[in-house]
PDB file of C-alpha atoms in Angstrom:
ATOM      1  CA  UNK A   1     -22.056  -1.825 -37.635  1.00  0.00           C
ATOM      2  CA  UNK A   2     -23.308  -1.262 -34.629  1.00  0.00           C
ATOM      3  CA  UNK A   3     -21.940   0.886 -31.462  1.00  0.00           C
ATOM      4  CA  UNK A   4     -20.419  -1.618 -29.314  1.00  0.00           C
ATOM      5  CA  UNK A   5     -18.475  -3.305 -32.209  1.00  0.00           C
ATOM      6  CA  UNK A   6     -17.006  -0.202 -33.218  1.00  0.00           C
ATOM      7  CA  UNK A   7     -15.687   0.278 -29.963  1.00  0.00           C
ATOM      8  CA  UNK A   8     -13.977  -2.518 -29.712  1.00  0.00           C
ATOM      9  CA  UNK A   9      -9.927  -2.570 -30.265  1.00  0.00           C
ATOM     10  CA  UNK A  10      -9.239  -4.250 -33.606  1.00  0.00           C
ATOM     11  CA  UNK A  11      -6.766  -6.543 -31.816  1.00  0.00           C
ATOM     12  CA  UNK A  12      -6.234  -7.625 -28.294  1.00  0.00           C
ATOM     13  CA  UNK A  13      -3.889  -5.561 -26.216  1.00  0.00           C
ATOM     14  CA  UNK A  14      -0.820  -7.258 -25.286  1.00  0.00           C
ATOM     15  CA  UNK A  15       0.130  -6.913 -21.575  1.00  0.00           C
ATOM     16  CA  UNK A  16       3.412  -7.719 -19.711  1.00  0.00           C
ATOM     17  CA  UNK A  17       3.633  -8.415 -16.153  1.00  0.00           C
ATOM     18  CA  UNK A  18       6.065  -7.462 -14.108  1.00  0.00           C
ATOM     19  CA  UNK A  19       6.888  -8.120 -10.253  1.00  0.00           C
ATOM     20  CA  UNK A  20       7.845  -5.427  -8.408  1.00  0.00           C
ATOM     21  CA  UNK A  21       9.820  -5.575  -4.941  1.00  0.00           C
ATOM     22  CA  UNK A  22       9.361  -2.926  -2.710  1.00  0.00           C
ATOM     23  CA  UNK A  23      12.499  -1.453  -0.391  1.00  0.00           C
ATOM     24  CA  UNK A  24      11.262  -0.355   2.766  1.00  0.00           C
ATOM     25  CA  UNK A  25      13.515   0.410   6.342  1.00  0.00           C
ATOM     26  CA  UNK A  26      13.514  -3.132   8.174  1.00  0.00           C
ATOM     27  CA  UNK A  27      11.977  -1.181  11.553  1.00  0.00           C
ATOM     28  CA  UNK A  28       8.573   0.016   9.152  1.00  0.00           C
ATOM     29  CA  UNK A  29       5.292  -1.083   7.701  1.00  0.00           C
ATOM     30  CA  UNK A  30       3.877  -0.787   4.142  1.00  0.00           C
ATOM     31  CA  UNK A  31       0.800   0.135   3.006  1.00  0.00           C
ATOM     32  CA  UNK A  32       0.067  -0.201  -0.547  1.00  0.00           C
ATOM     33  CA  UNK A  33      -3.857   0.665  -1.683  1.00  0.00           C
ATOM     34  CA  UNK A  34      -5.717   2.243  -4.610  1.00  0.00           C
ATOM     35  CA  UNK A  35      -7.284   5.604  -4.778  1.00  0.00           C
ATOM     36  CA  UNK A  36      -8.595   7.840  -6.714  1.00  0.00           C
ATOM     37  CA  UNK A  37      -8.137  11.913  -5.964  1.00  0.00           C
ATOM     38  CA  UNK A  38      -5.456  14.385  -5.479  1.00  0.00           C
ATOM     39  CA  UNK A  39      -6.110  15.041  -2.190  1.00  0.00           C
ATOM     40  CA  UNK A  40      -5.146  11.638  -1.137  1.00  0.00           C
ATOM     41  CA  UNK A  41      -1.872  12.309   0.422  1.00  0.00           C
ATOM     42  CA  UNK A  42      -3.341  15.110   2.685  1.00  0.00           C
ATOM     43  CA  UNK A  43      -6.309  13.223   3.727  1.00  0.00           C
ATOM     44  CA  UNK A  44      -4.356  10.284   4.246  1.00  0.00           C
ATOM     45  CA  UNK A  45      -1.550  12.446   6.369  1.00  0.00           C
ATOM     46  CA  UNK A  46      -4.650  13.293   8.762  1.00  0.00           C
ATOM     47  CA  UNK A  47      -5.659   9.574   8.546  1.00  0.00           C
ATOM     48  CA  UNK A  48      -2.407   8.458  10.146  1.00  0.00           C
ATOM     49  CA  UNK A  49      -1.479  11.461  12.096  1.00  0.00           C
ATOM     50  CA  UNK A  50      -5.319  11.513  13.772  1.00  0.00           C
ATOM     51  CA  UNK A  51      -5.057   7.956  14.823  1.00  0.00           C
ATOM     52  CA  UNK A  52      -1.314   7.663  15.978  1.00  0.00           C
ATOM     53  CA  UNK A  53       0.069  10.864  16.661  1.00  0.00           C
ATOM     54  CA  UNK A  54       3.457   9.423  17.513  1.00  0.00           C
ATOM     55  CA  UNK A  55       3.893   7.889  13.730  1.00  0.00           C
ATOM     56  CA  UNK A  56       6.244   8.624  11.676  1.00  0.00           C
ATOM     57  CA  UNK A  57       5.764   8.482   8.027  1.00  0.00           C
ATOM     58  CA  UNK A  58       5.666   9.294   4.354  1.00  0.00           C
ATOM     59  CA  UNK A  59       3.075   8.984   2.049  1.00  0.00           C
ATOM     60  CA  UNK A  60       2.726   9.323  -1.956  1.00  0.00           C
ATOM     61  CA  UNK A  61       0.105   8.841  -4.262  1.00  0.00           C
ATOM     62  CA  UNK A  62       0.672   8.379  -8.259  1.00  0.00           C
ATOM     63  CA  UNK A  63      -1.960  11.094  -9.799  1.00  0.00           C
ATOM     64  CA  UNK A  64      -3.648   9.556 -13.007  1.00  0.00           C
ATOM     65  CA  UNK A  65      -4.384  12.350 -15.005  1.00  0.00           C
ATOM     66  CA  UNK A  66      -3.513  15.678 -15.569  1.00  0.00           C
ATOM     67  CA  UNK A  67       0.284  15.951 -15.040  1.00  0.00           C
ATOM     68  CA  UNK A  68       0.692  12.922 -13.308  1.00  0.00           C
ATOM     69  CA  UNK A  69       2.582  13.178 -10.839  1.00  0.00           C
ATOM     70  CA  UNK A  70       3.697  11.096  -7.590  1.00  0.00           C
ATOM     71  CA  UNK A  71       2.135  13.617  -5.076  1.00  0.00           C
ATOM     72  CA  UNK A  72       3.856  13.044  -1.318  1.00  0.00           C
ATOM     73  CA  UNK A  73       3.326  13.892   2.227  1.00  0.00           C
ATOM     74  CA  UNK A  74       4.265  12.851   5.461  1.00  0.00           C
ATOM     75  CA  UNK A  75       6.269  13.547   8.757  1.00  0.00           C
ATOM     76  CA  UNK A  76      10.015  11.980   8.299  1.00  0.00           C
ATOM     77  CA  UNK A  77      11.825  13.139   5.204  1.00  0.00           C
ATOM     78  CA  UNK A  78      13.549   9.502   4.670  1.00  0.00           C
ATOM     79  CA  UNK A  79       9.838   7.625   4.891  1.00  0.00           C
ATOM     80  CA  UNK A  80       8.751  10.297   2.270  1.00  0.00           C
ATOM     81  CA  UNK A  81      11.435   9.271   0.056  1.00  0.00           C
ATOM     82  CA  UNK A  82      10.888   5.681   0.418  1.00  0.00           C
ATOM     83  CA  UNK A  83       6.936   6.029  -0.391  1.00  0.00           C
ATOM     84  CA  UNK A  84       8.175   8.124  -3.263  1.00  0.00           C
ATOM     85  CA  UNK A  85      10.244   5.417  -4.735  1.00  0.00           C
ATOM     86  CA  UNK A  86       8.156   2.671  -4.310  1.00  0.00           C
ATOM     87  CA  UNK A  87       5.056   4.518  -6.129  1.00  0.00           C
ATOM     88  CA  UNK A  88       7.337   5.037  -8.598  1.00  0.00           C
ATOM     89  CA  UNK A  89       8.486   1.652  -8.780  1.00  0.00           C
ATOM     90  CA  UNK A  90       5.058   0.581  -9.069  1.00  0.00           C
ATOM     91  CA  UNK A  91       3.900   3.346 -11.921  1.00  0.00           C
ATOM     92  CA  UNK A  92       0.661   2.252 -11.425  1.00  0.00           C
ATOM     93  CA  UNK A  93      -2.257   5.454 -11.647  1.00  0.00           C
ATOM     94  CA  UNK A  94      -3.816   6.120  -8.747  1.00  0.00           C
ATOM     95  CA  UNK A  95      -1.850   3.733  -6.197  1.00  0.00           C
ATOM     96  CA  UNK A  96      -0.452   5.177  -3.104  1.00  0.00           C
ATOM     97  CA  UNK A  97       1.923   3.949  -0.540  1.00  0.00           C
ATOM     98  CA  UNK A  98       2.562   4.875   2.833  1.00  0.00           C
ATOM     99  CA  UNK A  99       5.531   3.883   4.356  1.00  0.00           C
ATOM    100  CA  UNK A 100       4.858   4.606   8.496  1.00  0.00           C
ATOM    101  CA  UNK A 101       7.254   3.346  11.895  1.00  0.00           C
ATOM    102  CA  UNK A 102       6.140   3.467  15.642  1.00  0.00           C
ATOM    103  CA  UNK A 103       3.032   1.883  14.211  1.00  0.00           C
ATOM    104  CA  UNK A 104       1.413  -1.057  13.504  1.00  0.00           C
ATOM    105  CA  UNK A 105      -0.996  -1.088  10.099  1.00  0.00           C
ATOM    106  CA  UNK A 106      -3.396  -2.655  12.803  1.00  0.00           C
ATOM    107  CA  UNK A 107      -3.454   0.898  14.090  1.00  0.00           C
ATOM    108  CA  UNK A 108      -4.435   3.297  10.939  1.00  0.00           C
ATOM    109  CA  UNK A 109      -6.387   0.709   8.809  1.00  0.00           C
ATOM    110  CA  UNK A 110      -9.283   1.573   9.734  1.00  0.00           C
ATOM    111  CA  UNK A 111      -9.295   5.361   9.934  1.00  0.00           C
ATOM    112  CA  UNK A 112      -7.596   4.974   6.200  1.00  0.00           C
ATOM    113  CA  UNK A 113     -10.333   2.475   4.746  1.00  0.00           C
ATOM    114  CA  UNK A 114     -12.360   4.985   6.117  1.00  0.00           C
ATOM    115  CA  UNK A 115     -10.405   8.050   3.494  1.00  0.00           C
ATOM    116  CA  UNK A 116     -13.214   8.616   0.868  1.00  0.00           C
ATOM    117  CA  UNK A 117     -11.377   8.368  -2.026  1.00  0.00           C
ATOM    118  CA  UNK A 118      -9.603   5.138  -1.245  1.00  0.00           C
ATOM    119  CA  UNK A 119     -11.148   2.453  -2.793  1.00  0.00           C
ATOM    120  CA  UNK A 120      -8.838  -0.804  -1.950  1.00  0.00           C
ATOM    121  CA  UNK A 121      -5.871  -2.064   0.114  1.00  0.00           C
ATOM    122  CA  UNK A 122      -3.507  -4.301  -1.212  1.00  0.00           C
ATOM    123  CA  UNK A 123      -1.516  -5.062   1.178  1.00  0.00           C
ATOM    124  CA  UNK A 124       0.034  -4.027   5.136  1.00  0.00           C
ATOM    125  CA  UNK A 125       3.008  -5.589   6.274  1.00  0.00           C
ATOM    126  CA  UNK A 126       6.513  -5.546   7.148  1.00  0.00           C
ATOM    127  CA  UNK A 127       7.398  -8.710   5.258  1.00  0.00           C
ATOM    128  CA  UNK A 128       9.175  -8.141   2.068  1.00  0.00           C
ATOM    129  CA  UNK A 129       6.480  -7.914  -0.686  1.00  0.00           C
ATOM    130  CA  UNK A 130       6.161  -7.918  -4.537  1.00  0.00           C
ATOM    131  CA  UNK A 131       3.815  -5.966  -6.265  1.00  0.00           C
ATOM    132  CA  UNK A 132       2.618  -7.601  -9.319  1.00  0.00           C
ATOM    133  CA  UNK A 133       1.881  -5.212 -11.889  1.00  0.00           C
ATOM    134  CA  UNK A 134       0.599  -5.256 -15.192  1.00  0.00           C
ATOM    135  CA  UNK A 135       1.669  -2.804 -18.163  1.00  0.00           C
ATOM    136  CA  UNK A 136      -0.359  -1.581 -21.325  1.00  0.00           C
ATOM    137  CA  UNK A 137       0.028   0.627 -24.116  1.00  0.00           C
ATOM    138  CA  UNK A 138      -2.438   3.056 -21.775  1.00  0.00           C
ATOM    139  CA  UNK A 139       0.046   2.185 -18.689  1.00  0.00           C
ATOM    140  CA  UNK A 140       0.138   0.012 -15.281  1.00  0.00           C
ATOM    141  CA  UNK A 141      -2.661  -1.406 -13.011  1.00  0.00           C
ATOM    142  CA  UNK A 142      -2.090  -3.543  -9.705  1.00  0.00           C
ATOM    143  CA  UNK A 143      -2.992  -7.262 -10.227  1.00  0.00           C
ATOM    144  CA  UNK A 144      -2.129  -8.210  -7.033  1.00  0.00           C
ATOM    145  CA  UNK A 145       0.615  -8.972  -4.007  1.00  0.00           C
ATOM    146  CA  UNK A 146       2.560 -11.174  -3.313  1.00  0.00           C
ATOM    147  CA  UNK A 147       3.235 -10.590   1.090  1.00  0.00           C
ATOM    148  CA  UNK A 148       5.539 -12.628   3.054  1.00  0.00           C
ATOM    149  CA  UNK A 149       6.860 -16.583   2.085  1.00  0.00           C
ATOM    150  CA  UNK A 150       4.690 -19.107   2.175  1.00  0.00           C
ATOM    151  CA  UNK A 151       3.109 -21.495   4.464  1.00  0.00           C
ATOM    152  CA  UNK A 152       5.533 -23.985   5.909  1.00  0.00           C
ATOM    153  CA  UNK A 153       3.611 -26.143   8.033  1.00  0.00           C
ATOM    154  CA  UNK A 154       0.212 -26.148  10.726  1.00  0.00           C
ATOM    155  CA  UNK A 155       0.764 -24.773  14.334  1.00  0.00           C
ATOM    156  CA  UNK A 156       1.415 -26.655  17.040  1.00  0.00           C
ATOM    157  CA  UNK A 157       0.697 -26.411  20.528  1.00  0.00           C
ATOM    158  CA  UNK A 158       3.851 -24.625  21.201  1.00  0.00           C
ATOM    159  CA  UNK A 159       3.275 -22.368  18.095  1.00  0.00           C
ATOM    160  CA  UNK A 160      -0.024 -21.320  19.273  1.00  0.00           C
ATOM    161  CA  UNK A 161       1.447 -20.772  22.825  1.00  0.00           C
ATOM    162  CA  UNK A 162       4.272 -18.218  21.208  1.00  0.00           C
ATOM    163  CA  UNK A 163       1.168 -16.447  18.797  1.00  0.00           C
ATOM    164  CA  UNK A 164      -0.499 -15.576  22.191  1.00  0.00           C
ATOM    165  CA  UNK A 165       2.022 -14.514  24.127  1.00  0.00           C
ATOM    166  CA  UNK A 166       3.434 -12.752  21.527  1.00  0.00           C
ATOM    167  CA  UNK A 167      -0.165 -11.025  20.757  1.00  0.00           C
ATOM    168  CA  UNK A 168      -0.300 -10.162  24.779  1.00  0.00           C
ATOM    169  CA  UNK A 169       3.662  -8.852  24.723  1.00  0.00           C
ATOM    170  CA  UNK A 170       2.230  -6.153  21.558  1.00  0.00           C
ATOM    171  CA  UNK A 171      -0.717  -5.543  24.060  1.00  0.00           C
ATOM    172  CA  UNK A 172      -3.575  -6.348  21.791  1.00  0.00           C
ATOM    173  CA  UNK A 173      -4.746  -9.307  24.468  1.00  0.00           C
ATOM    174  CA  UNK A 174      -4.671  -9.253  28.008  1.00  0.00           C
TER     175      UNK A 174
END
């Protein structure tokens, strides 16, 4: 027999999916992404606190190995907790979440795509959202989100009126 067939599991491994909704403070954003170091939370604090140094925030990352643990950080002790729930809710290795107010994701995306060890965003929004997570006999990966309701219809005139003003009222267009 060679290598390759030994390796492989005698039978397939059953997975169950699960969707998870996360509970965040109606006046934040969430950020849910993948990573893959214990130094996550701290280089993600910097991330956030380098770009907008007014946001508040909590942070926490579920560690994959070792003792596994949900590893937090952050400025505001009730963000912290929520982050920490929601990872945990997710028990997914190597996820984090960051749970920030007085900021837009628009504002820390990039400086936290630009982390090292973060290798994917899922998601960054302030519409309810369900994490859809798969479960193994090894444990739980991220399949995907699901962000927001969907579509209802196609704007209008007066719907892309509204978009722009309300785009120029945030101040991201003069």
């Amino acid at each position: 027999m060679d290598r390759a067939a030994s390796a492989r599991p005698e039978s397939p491994a059953m997975l169950e999916f699960e969707s998870v909704r996360l509970q965040f403070p109606s006046d934040t954003n969430i950020i849910v992404g993948q990573s893959h170091f214990i130094k996550t939370v701290e280089d993600l604090y910097e991330a956030v606190v380098g770009t907008v140094p007014g946001a508040k925030f909590g942070v926490a990352f579920n560690e994959a190995s070792g003792p596994c643990l949900v590893r937090f950080d952050g400025n505001d002790e009730e963000l912290q907790q929520a982050a920490i729930r929601n990872a945990q809710a997710i028990g997914a290795g190597h996820v984090f979440v960051l749970v920030i107010r007085n900021a837009f994701p628009i504002n820390v995306l990039k400086a936290i795509r630009n982390v090292d060890e973060v290798c994917t965003l899922f998601c960054a929004t302030a519409n309810p959202v369900e994490v859809v997570v798969a479960g193994s006999e090894q444990g739980r990966g991220v399949m995907g989100v699901i962000d927001g309701n969907s579509p209802k219809g196609v704007e209008e005139a007066a719907d892309i009126a509204a978009r722009k003003e309300l785009l120029r009222k945030f101040g991201y267009k003069r």
